[in-house]
Coordinates of C-alpha atoms and ligand atoms in Angstrom, one line a residue:
X1 CA 18.4 -10.8 -16.0
X2 CA 15.7 -9.7 -18.5
X3 CA 12.3 -9.8 -16.9
X4 CA 9.9 -12.0 -18.7
X5 CA 6.5 -11.2 -17.3
X6 CA 5.7 -8.0 -19.2
X7 CA 4.5 -7.4 -22.8
X8 CA 4.7 -4.3 -24.9
X9 CA 1.3 -3.2 -23.6
X10 CA 2.6 -3.2 -20.0
X11 CA 5.7 -1.2 -21.1
X12 CA 3.5 1.3 -22.9
X13 CA 1.4 1.6 -19.7
X14 CA 4.7 2.1 -17.8
X15 CA 5.4 5.1 -20.0
X16 CA 1.9 6.5 -19.3
X17 CA 2.5 6.2 -15.5
X18 CA 6.0 7.8 -15.8
X19 CA 4.5 10.8 -17.8
X20 CA 1.8 11.2 -15.2
X21 CA 4.2 11.1 -12.3
X22 CA 6.5 13.7 -14.0
X23 CA 3.6 16.0 -14.8
X24 CA 1.2 15.6 -11.9
X25 CA 3.1 14.4 -8.9
X26 CA 6.9 15.2 -8.9
X27 CA 6.5 19.0 -9.3
X28 CA 4.1 19.2 -6.3
X29 CA 5.5 16.4 -4.1
X30 CA 7.8 18.5 -1.9
X31 CA 4.9 20.8 -1.0
X32 CA 2.6 17.9 -0.2
X33 CA 5.3 16.5 2.1
X34 CA 5.2 19.9 3.9
X35 CA 1.4 20.0 4.0
X36 CA 1.2 16.4 5.3
X37 CA -1.3 15.6 2.6
X38 CA -1.6 15.3 -1.2
X39 CA -3.9 17.5 -3.3
X40 CA -7.3 16.1 -4.4
X41 CA -6.4 17.5 -7.9
X42 CA -3.8 14.8 -8.2
X43 CA -6.5 12.1 -7.6
X44 CA -8.7 13.7 -10.3
X45 CA -5.8 13.9 -12.7
X46 CA -5.1 10.2 -12.0
X47 CA -8.7 9.5 -12.8
X48 CA -8.6 11.4 -16.1
X49 CA -5.4 9.5 -17.0
X50 CA -7.2 6.2 -16.5
X51 CA -5.0 5.2 -13.6
X52 CA -7.8 4.6 -11.1
X53 CA -9.9 1.5 -11.1
X54 CA -7.8 -0.4 -13.5
X55 CA -9.7 -3.6 -12.7
X56 CA -13.1 -2.0 -12.4
X57 CA -15.5 -2.9 -15.2
X58 CA -15.7 -0.4 -18.0
X59 CA -19.4 0.2 -17.5
X60 CA -18.6 1.9 -14.2
X61 CA -15.7 4.0 -15.7
X62 CA -12.9 1.7 -14.9
X63 CA -10.2 0.0 -17.1
X64 CA -11.9 -3.4 -17.2
X65 CA -8.4 -5.0 -17.0
X66 CA -8.1 -8.0 -14.8
X67 CA -4.4 -8.5 -15.5
X68 CA -2.6 -7.7 -12.2
X69 CA 0.7 -7.0 -14.1
X70 CA -0.7 -3.5 -14.9
X71 CA -1.1 -2.9 -11.1
X72 CA 2.5 -4.1 -10.6
X73 CA 3.8 -1.6 -13.2
X74 CA 1.9 1.2 -11.4
X75 CA 3.4 0.1 -8.0
X76 CA 6.9 -0.1 -9.4
X77 CA 6.8 3.3 -11.0
X78 CA 5.3 5.1 -8.0
X79 CA 8.0 3.5 -5.9
X80 CA 10.8 4.6 -8.2
X81 CA 9.4 8.1 -8.1
X82 CA 9.3 8.1 -4.3
X83 CA 5.6 9.0 -4.4
X84 CA 4.1 6.8 -1.7
X85 CA 2.0 9.7 -0.4
X86 CA -0.4 9.5 -3.3
X87 CA -1.9 6.1 -2.3
X88 CA -3.3 5.0 -5.6
X89 CA -2.1 1.4 -5.0
X90 CA -4.1 1.2 -1.8
X91 CA -7.2 2.6 -3.6
X92 CA -6.9 0.4 -6.7
X93 CA -5.5 -2.9 -5.4
X94 CA -6.5 -3.1 -1.8
X95 CA -9.9 -1.3 -1.6
X96 CA -11.0 -1.8 -5.3
X97 CA -11.4 -5.6 -5.0
X98 CA -13.7 -5.3 -2.1
X99 CA -16.0 -3.0 -4.1
X100 CA -15.8 -4.9 -7.3
X101 CA -16.2 -8.4 -5.8
X102 CA -18.6 -7.7 -2.9
X103 CA -20.7 -4.7 -3.8
X104 CA -24.3 -5.2 -5.0
X105 CA -25.1 -3.7 -8.4
X106 CA -26.8 -0.8 -6.7
X107 CA -23.7 -0.2 -4.6
X108 CA -21.4 -0.4 -7.6
X109 CA -23.5 2.2 -9.4
X110 CA -23.3 4.4 -6.4
X111 CA -19.6 4.1 -5.6
X112 CA -17.6 3.0 -8.6
X113 CA -17.9 5.9 -11.0
X114 CA -16.5 8.3 -8.3
X115 CA -13.9 5.7 -7.4
X116 CA -12.6 5.7 -11.0
X117 CA -12.8 9.5 -11.6
X118 CA -10.9 10.4 -8.5
X119 CA -13.9 12.2 -6.9
X120 CA -14.3 9.4 -4.3
X121 CA -11.1 8.7 -2.4
X122 CA -11.2 5.5 -0.3
X123 CA -9.8 4.0 2.8
X124 CA -10.1 0.7 4.7
X125 CA -10.2 0.8 8.5
X126 CA -9.3 -2.3 10.3
X127 CA -6.8 -1.2 12.9
X128 CA -7.8 0.2 16.3
X129 CA -5.8 1.5 19.2
X130 CA -6.1 -1.9 20.9
X131 CA -6.2 -4.2 17.9
X132 CA -3.7 -4.4 15.0
X133 CA -2.2 -7.8 14.2
X134 CA -5.0 -9.4 16.2
X135 CA -8.2 -8.4 14.5
X136 CA -10.2 -10.4 16.9
X137 CA -9.6 -7.7 19.4
X138 CA -11.7 -5.2 17.4
X139 CA -14.1 -3.2 19.6
X140 CA -15.8 -0.9 17.1
X141 CA -19.4 -2.2 17.0
X142 CA -22.6 -1.8 15.0
X143 CA -25.9 -2.3 16.6
X144 CA -28.8 -3.5 14.4
X145 CA -31.7 -1.0 14.4
X146 CA -33.9 -2.4 11.7
X147 CA -33.2 -0.5 8.6
X148 CA -29.8 0.9 9.8
X149 CA -26.9 0.2 12.0
X150 CA -25.7 2.5 14.8
X151 CA -21.9 2.4 14.7
X152 CA -19.6 3.3 17.6
X153 CA -15.9 3.1 18.1
X154 CA -12.6 4.3 16.7
X155 CA -9.8 3.4 14.3
X156 CA -6.2 4.5 14.0
X157 CA -3.4 4.5 11.5
X158 CA -5.8 4.8 8.6
X159 CA -4.2 5.6 5.3
X160 CA -6.1 8.3 3.3
X161 CA -7.8 8.9 6.6
X162 CA -8.3 12.6 6.1
X163 CA -9.1 12.6 2.4
X164 CA -11.3 9.5 2.3
X165 CA -14.8 10.0 1.1
X166 CA -15.7 6.4 1.6
X167 CA -14.3 4.2 4.3
X168 CA -14.7 0.4 4.6
X169 CA -15.0 -0.1 8.3
X170 CA -14.5 -3.5 10.0
X171 CA -17.0 -3.6 12.8
X172 CA -18.5 -6.2 15.2
X173 CA -22.1 -6.9 14.2
X174 CA -22.5 -10.0 16.4
X175 CA -20.9 -9.4 19.8
X176 CA -20.5 -13.0 20.7
X177 CA -19.4 -14.1 17.2
X178 CA -15.6 -13.6 17.6
X179 CA -13.8 -13.5 14.3
X180 CA -17.1 -14.6 12.6
X181 CA -19.1 -11.7 14.2
X182 CA -17.4 -9.0 12.1
X183 CA -18.8 -7.2 9.0
X184 CA -17.7 -4.6 6.5
X185 CA -19.7 -1.4 6.7
X186 CA -19.2 1.5 4.3
X187 CA -19.1 4.9 6.1
X188 CA -19.3 7.9 3.8
X189 CA -18.1 11.5 4.2
X190 CA -20.7 13.7 5.9
X191 CA -22.5 11.0 7.9
X192 CA -23.4 12.5 11.2
X193 CA -21.1 11.3 14.0
X194 CA -18.2 10.3 11.7
X195 CA -15.2 12.4 12.7
X196 CA -11.5 12.5 11.8
X197 CA -8.9 12.8 14.4
X198 CA -5.3 13.9 13.9
X199 CA -3.4 13.6 10.7
X200 CA -0.7 11.5 12.4
X201 CA 2.9 12.8 12.4
X202 CA 5.0 9.9 11.0
X203 CA 8.8 9.5 10.5
X204 CA 8.2 8.9 6.7
X205 CA 5.6 9.1 4.0
X206 CA 4.9 12.6 5.2
X207 CA 2.4 13.5 2.5
X208 CA 0.3 10.4 3.1
X209 CA -2.6 11.4 5.4
X210 CA -2.7 8.7 8.0
X211 CA -5.4 9.4 10.5
X212 CA -7.5 8.4 13.4
X213 CA -11.2 8.0 12.8
X214 CA -14.0 8.2 15.3
X215 CA -17.6 7.0 15.1
X216 CA -20.2 8.3 17.5
X217 CA -23.6 6.9 17.0
X218 CA -23.1 7.0 13.2
X219 CA -26.3 5.9 11.4
X220 CA -25.2 3.6 8.7
X221 CA -28.0 2.4 6.3
X222 CA -28.4 -1.3 5.8
X223 CA -27.7 -0.6 2.1
X224 CA -24.1 0.1 3.1
X225 CA -23.3 -3.4 4.4
X226 CA -20.5 -4.7 2.0
X227 CA -20.5 -8.4 1.4
X228 CA -22.0 -11.0 3.8
X229 CA -23.3 -10.1 7.3
X230 CA -20.6 -11.4 9.7
X231 CA -18.5 -12.3 6.7
X232 CA -15.7 -9.7 7.1
X233 CA -13.1 -12.2 8.3
X234 CA -13.4 -14.3 5.2
X235 CA -13.6 -11.3 3.0
X236 CA -10.4 -9.9 4.5
X237 CA -8.6 -13.2 4.3
X238 CA -9.5 -13.4 0.6
X239 CA -8.2 -9.9 -0.2
X240 CA -5.2 -9.7 1.9
X241 CA -3.0 -11.7 -0.5
X242 CA -3.3 -8.9 -3.1
X243 CA -2.6 -6.3 -0.5
X244 CA 0.6 -8.1 0.5
X245 CA 1.7 -8.5 -3.1
X246 CA 1.3 -4.7 -3.7
X247 CA 3.5 -4.0 -0.7
X248 CA 6.1 -6.7 -1.7
X249 CA 6.3 -5.3 -5.3
X250 CA 7.0 -1.8 -3.8
X251 CA 9.6 -3.5 -1.6
X252 CA 11.7 -5.0 -4.3
X253 CA 11.3 -2.0 -6.6
X254 CA 12.6 0.3 -3.8
X255 CA 15.5 -2.0 -3.1
X256 CA 16.5 -2.1 -6.8
X257 CA 16.2 1.6 -7.2
X258 CA 18.3 2.3 -4.1
X259 CA 20.9 0.0 -5.4
X260 CA 21.0 1.9 -8.8
X261 CA 21.4 5.2 -7.0
X262 CA 24.0 4.0 -4.7
X263 CA 26.0 2.2 -7.4
X264 CA 26.2 5.6 -9.2
X265 CA 27.1 7.4 -6.0
X266 CA 30.1 5.1 -5.1
X267 CA 31.4 5.5 -8.6
X268 CA 31.4 9.3 -8.3
X269 CA 32.4 9.8 -4.6
X270 CA 36.1 9.8 -4.0
X271 CA 38.0 8.9 -0.8
X272 CA 41.7 8.2 -0.3
X273 CA 42.4 9.4 -3.8
X274 CA 40.1 7.1 -5.8
X275 CA 36.4 6.4 -6.2
X276 CA 34.7 4.5 -3.4
X277 CA 33.8 1.9 -6.0
X278 CA 37.4 0.8 -6.2
X279 CA 37.4 -0.3 -2.6
X280 CA 36.9 -4.0 -2.1
X281 CA 34.5 -3.6 0.9
X282 CA 32.3 -1.3 -1.2
X283 CA 32.3 -3.7 -4.2
X284 CA 31.3 -6.6 -1.9
X285 CA 28.5 -4.5 -0.5
X286 CA 27.1 -3.7 -3.9
X287 CA 27.7 -7.3 -5.1
X288 CA 25.8 -8.8 -2.2
X289 CA 22.9 -6.4 -2.5
X290 CA 22.7 -6.9 -6.3
X291 CA 22.6 -10.7 -5.8
X292 CA 19.9 -10.5 -3.1
X293 CA 17.8 -8.2 -5.4
X294 CA 18.2 -10.5 -8.4
X295 CA 17.1 -13.6 -6.4
X296 CA 14.2 -11.7 -4.9
X297 CA 13.2 -10.3 -8.3
X298 CA 12.9 -13.8 -9.8
X299 CA 10.6 -15.0 -7.0
X300 CA 8.5 -11.8 -7.0
X301 CA 8.0 -11.9 -10.8
X302 CA 6.8 -15.5 -10.5
X303 CA 4.4 -14.4 -7.8
X304 CA 3.1 -11.5 -9.9
X305 CA 2.6 -13.9 -12.9
X306 CA 0.8 -16.4 -10.6
X307 CA -1.4 -13.7 -9.1
X308 CA -2.3 -12.5 -12.6
X309 CA -3.3 -16.1 -13.4
X310 CA -5.3 -16.4 -10.2
X311 CA -3.1 -19.2 -8.8
X312 CA -1.0 -17.3 -6.1
X313 CA -2.0 -18.6 -2.6
X314 CA -1.9 -16.6 0.7
X315 CA 1.2 -18.4 1.9
X316 CA 3.3 -17.4 -1.1
X317 CA 2.0 -13.8 -0.9
X318 CA 3.1 -13.8 2.7
X319 CA 6.5 -15.1 1.8
X320 CA 6.8 -12.4 -0.9
X321 CA 5.7 -9.7 1.6
X322 CA 8.1 -10.4 4.4
X323 CA 11.0 -11.3 2.2
X324 CA 10.9 -8.3 -0.1
X325 CA 10.2 -5.8 2.6
X326 CA 12.9 -7.1 4.9
X327 CA 15.3 -6.9 1.9
X328 CA 14.1 -3.4 1.2
X329 CA 14.9 -2.5 4.9
X330 CA 18.4 -4.0 4.8
X331 CA 19.2 -2.4 1.4
X332 CA 18.0 1.0 2.5
X333 CA 20.2 0.8 5.6
X334 CA 23.3 -0.3 3.7
X335 CA 22.8 2.2 0.9
X336 CA 22.5 5.0 3.4
X337 CA 25.7 3.9 5.1
X338 CA 27.5 3.9 1.7
X339 CA 26.4 7.6 1.2
X340 CA 28.2 8.5 4.4
X341 CA 26.9 11.8 6.0
X342 CA 25.0 12.7 2.9
X343 CA 22.8 9.7 3.4
X344 CA 21.5 11.2 6.6
X345 CA 20.4 14.4 4.8
X346 CA 16.7 14.5 3.9
X347 CA 17.5 16.1 0.5
X348 CA 19.2 12.8 -0.5
X349 CA 16.9 10.2 -2.0
X350 CA 18.4 7.5 0.1
X351 CA 17.4 9.2 3.3
X352 CA 13.8 9.6 2.3
X353 CA 13.7 6.0 1.1
X354 CA 15.0 4.9 4.5
X355 CA 12.2 6.6 6.4
X356 CA 9.5 6.1 3.8
X357 CA 10.2 2.4 3.5
X358 CA 10.5 1.6 7.2
X359 CA 6.7 1.0 7.5
X360 CA 6.8 -1.7 4.9
X361 CA 7.5 -4.6 7.3
X362 CA 4.7 -3.4 9.6
X363 CA 1.6 -2.5 7.6
X364 CA -0.4 -5.1 5.7
X365 CA 0.5 -7.6 8.3
X366 CA 3.9 -7.5 10.1
X367 CA 6.9 -9.8 9.2
X368 CA 6.1 -11.8 12.3
X369 CA 2.5 -12.4 11.3
X370 CA 3.6 -13.4 7.7
X371 CA 5.9 -16.0 9.3
X372 CA 3.0 -17.2 11.5
X373 CA 0.9 -17.7 8.4
X374 CA 3.7 -19.6 6.6
X375 CA 4.5 -21.6 9.7
X376 CA 0.8 -22.6 10.2
X377 CA 0.6 -23.8 6.7
X378 CA 3.6 -26.1 7.2
X379 CA 3.2 -27.2 10.8
X380 CA -0.5 -26.8 11.5
Ligands
FAD1 C1 1.7 4.4 8.1 C2 0.7 3.3 8.5 C3 -0.4 3.1 7.6 C4 -1.4 2.2 8.0 N1 -2.5 2.0 7.2 C5 -3.5 1.3 7.6 C6 -4.8 1.3 7.0 O1 -5.0 2.0 5.9 N2 -5.8 0.5 7.5 C7 -5.6 -0.2 8.6 O2 -6.6 -0.8 9.0 N3 -4.4 -0.2 9.3 C8 -3.4 0.5 8.8 N4 -2.2 0.5 9.5 C9 -2.0 -0.3 10.7 C10 -1.1 -1.5 10.5 O3 -1.7 -2.5 9.6 C11 -0.8 -2.1 11.9 O4 0.0 -1.1 12.5 C12 -0.1 -3.4 11.8 O5 -1.0 -4.4 11.4 C13 0.4 -3.8 13.2 O6 -0.5 -3.7 14.2 P1 -0.1 -2.9 15.6 O7 0.4 -1.6 15.2 O8 -1.3 -2.9 16.4 O9 1.0 -3.8 16.2 P2 0.8 -5.1 17.2 O10 -0.2 -5.9 16.6 O11 0.6 -4.5 18.6 O12 2.2 -5.7 17.1 C14 3.4 -5.2 17.8 C15 4.5 -6.2 17.6 O13 4.2 -7.5 18.1 C16 4.3 -8.4 17.0 N5 3.3 -9.5 17.1 C17 2.0 -9.3 17.3 N6 1.4 -10.5 17.3 C18 2.3 -11.4 17.1 C19 2.4 -12.9 17.0 N7 1.2 -13.6 17.1 N8 3.6 -13.5 16.9 C20 4.7 -12.8 16.8 N9 4.8 -11.4 16.9 C21 3.6 -10.8 17.0 C22 4.1 -7.6 15.7 O14 4.7 -8.3 14.6 C23 4.9 -6.3 16.1 O15 6.2 -6.5 15.9 C24 -1.2 1.4 9.1 C25 -0.1 1.6 10.0 C26 0.8 2.6 9.7 C27 1.9 2.9 10.6

C-alpha cells in the first residue's frame, strides 16, 4: 500500500539522510561496533548536515521544523541502515523536547547551539540499579544548598552515557514527595564528582555507549534546574509519548526491512532442488509477516500523522510501542529461522537485527508497562 503521510519535502529529506548514512556512518560502523562507541566526528558531521535539532528553533542553530514526520524519516533510515549506535533519535526526539519546551531562555542560549552542532551530545538518566519501570523507587537525591544542589546517587543503562556532555538527571528534590518530589537537573561534563562507570557490554547495539553514571557530592547550580521544581514526573509523562513513537517507528521499519531481506534470501537459496520460496511453509511465513507488517504500518502511519498534528495521546503511543516492537521481535526471530545457519552468523544482517532489536520491547517502558497504561485508561 502506498504510504500517504509524506510529501516531496519528506522524501527529499530521506535522500539527505541516506547520503549522510552512506558517507558518514556505514563506512565506519564496523569499527565503532568493535570500539563499543561511535566517533564524535559523526555527531559533528550530523550537525553540519542539519540532522541535529530538527525541531529546535532556528535562532539556536536548529531546523525550526515542528513536523514530526521528518523525525520519523530519520528514524526509519537509521533503522534500515542498522545504525542504532549513533543515537541521534534519542538526542533529537527524546532529549530535544525537554530542552526546547522546559529550558529558560538563558539555558537555551547555553545548551542549544552545541546540541545542534554536535559539539554537545546528550543523555537522559532515569533508570537506577533499583528503579527502572517504577520510577518512584529513584534514590538519587539532590539536597538544596541555597544557590546550588548537592547531588548524590547513581544511574545505570544510560544511552550515550560515555559520550554525553549534558545529562538530564531525574533526582529526588523533596524526599517525602514521592513521584511529585522529583526534579530534572542538568549535569554537565566536567562537574566535580560526576563520574562514568563501565561502558556496559550488551548483546546488541554494540557501538551504542550504554553506561553507568555516578554522582558523588556533585555541585549542580540552581541555574541547571530544568522545568518546574518537583515537576519531573509530569514533564516525563508529557514527553514519553514521543519517546515511545520513536521506538515504535524503528520497530516497524526494522520488521519491514527484515522481511525485504528475507524475501530476497528465500528466492535465492535452494533446498531439495528448488528455491525455498517455492515451499508452501516458506510462502506462508512470508505471507503472514507481510500481512502483519502492512496492518501495523497503517496504524503506525496514522499515529505519526496524529503526533505531527499534536493529537496523539499517551495511550495510542503506548499501543504503537508495544505492538510494533513485539512485531519486530517476532519477525526478527522468524526471518533468522528462514536464513537457517547463516542467520546465526553475525556477518548476516538478520543476525545483527535480531540482537540489536531485542532491547526494543524493554527500553522506553516495557511491553508490560505499555499494557498497564492502556489497561488503566480503559479500566481505571
Ligand atoms: C540498551 C539500554 C538502553 C537504555 N537507555 C536508557 C536511557 O538512556 N535512560 C534511562 O533512564 N534508562 C535507559 N534504559 C533503561 C530501561 O528504560 C529500563 O531497563 C526499563 O525501563 C526496564 O526497567 P528495569 O530494567 O529496571 O526492569 P524492571 O522494572 O525491573 O522490570 C523487570 C520485568 O518486570 C516487568 N514489570 C515491572 N513492573 C511491572 C508491572 N507493574 N506489571 C507487569 N510487569 C512489570 C517488566 O516489564 C520486566 O519484564 C536502557 C536500557 C537498556 C538495556
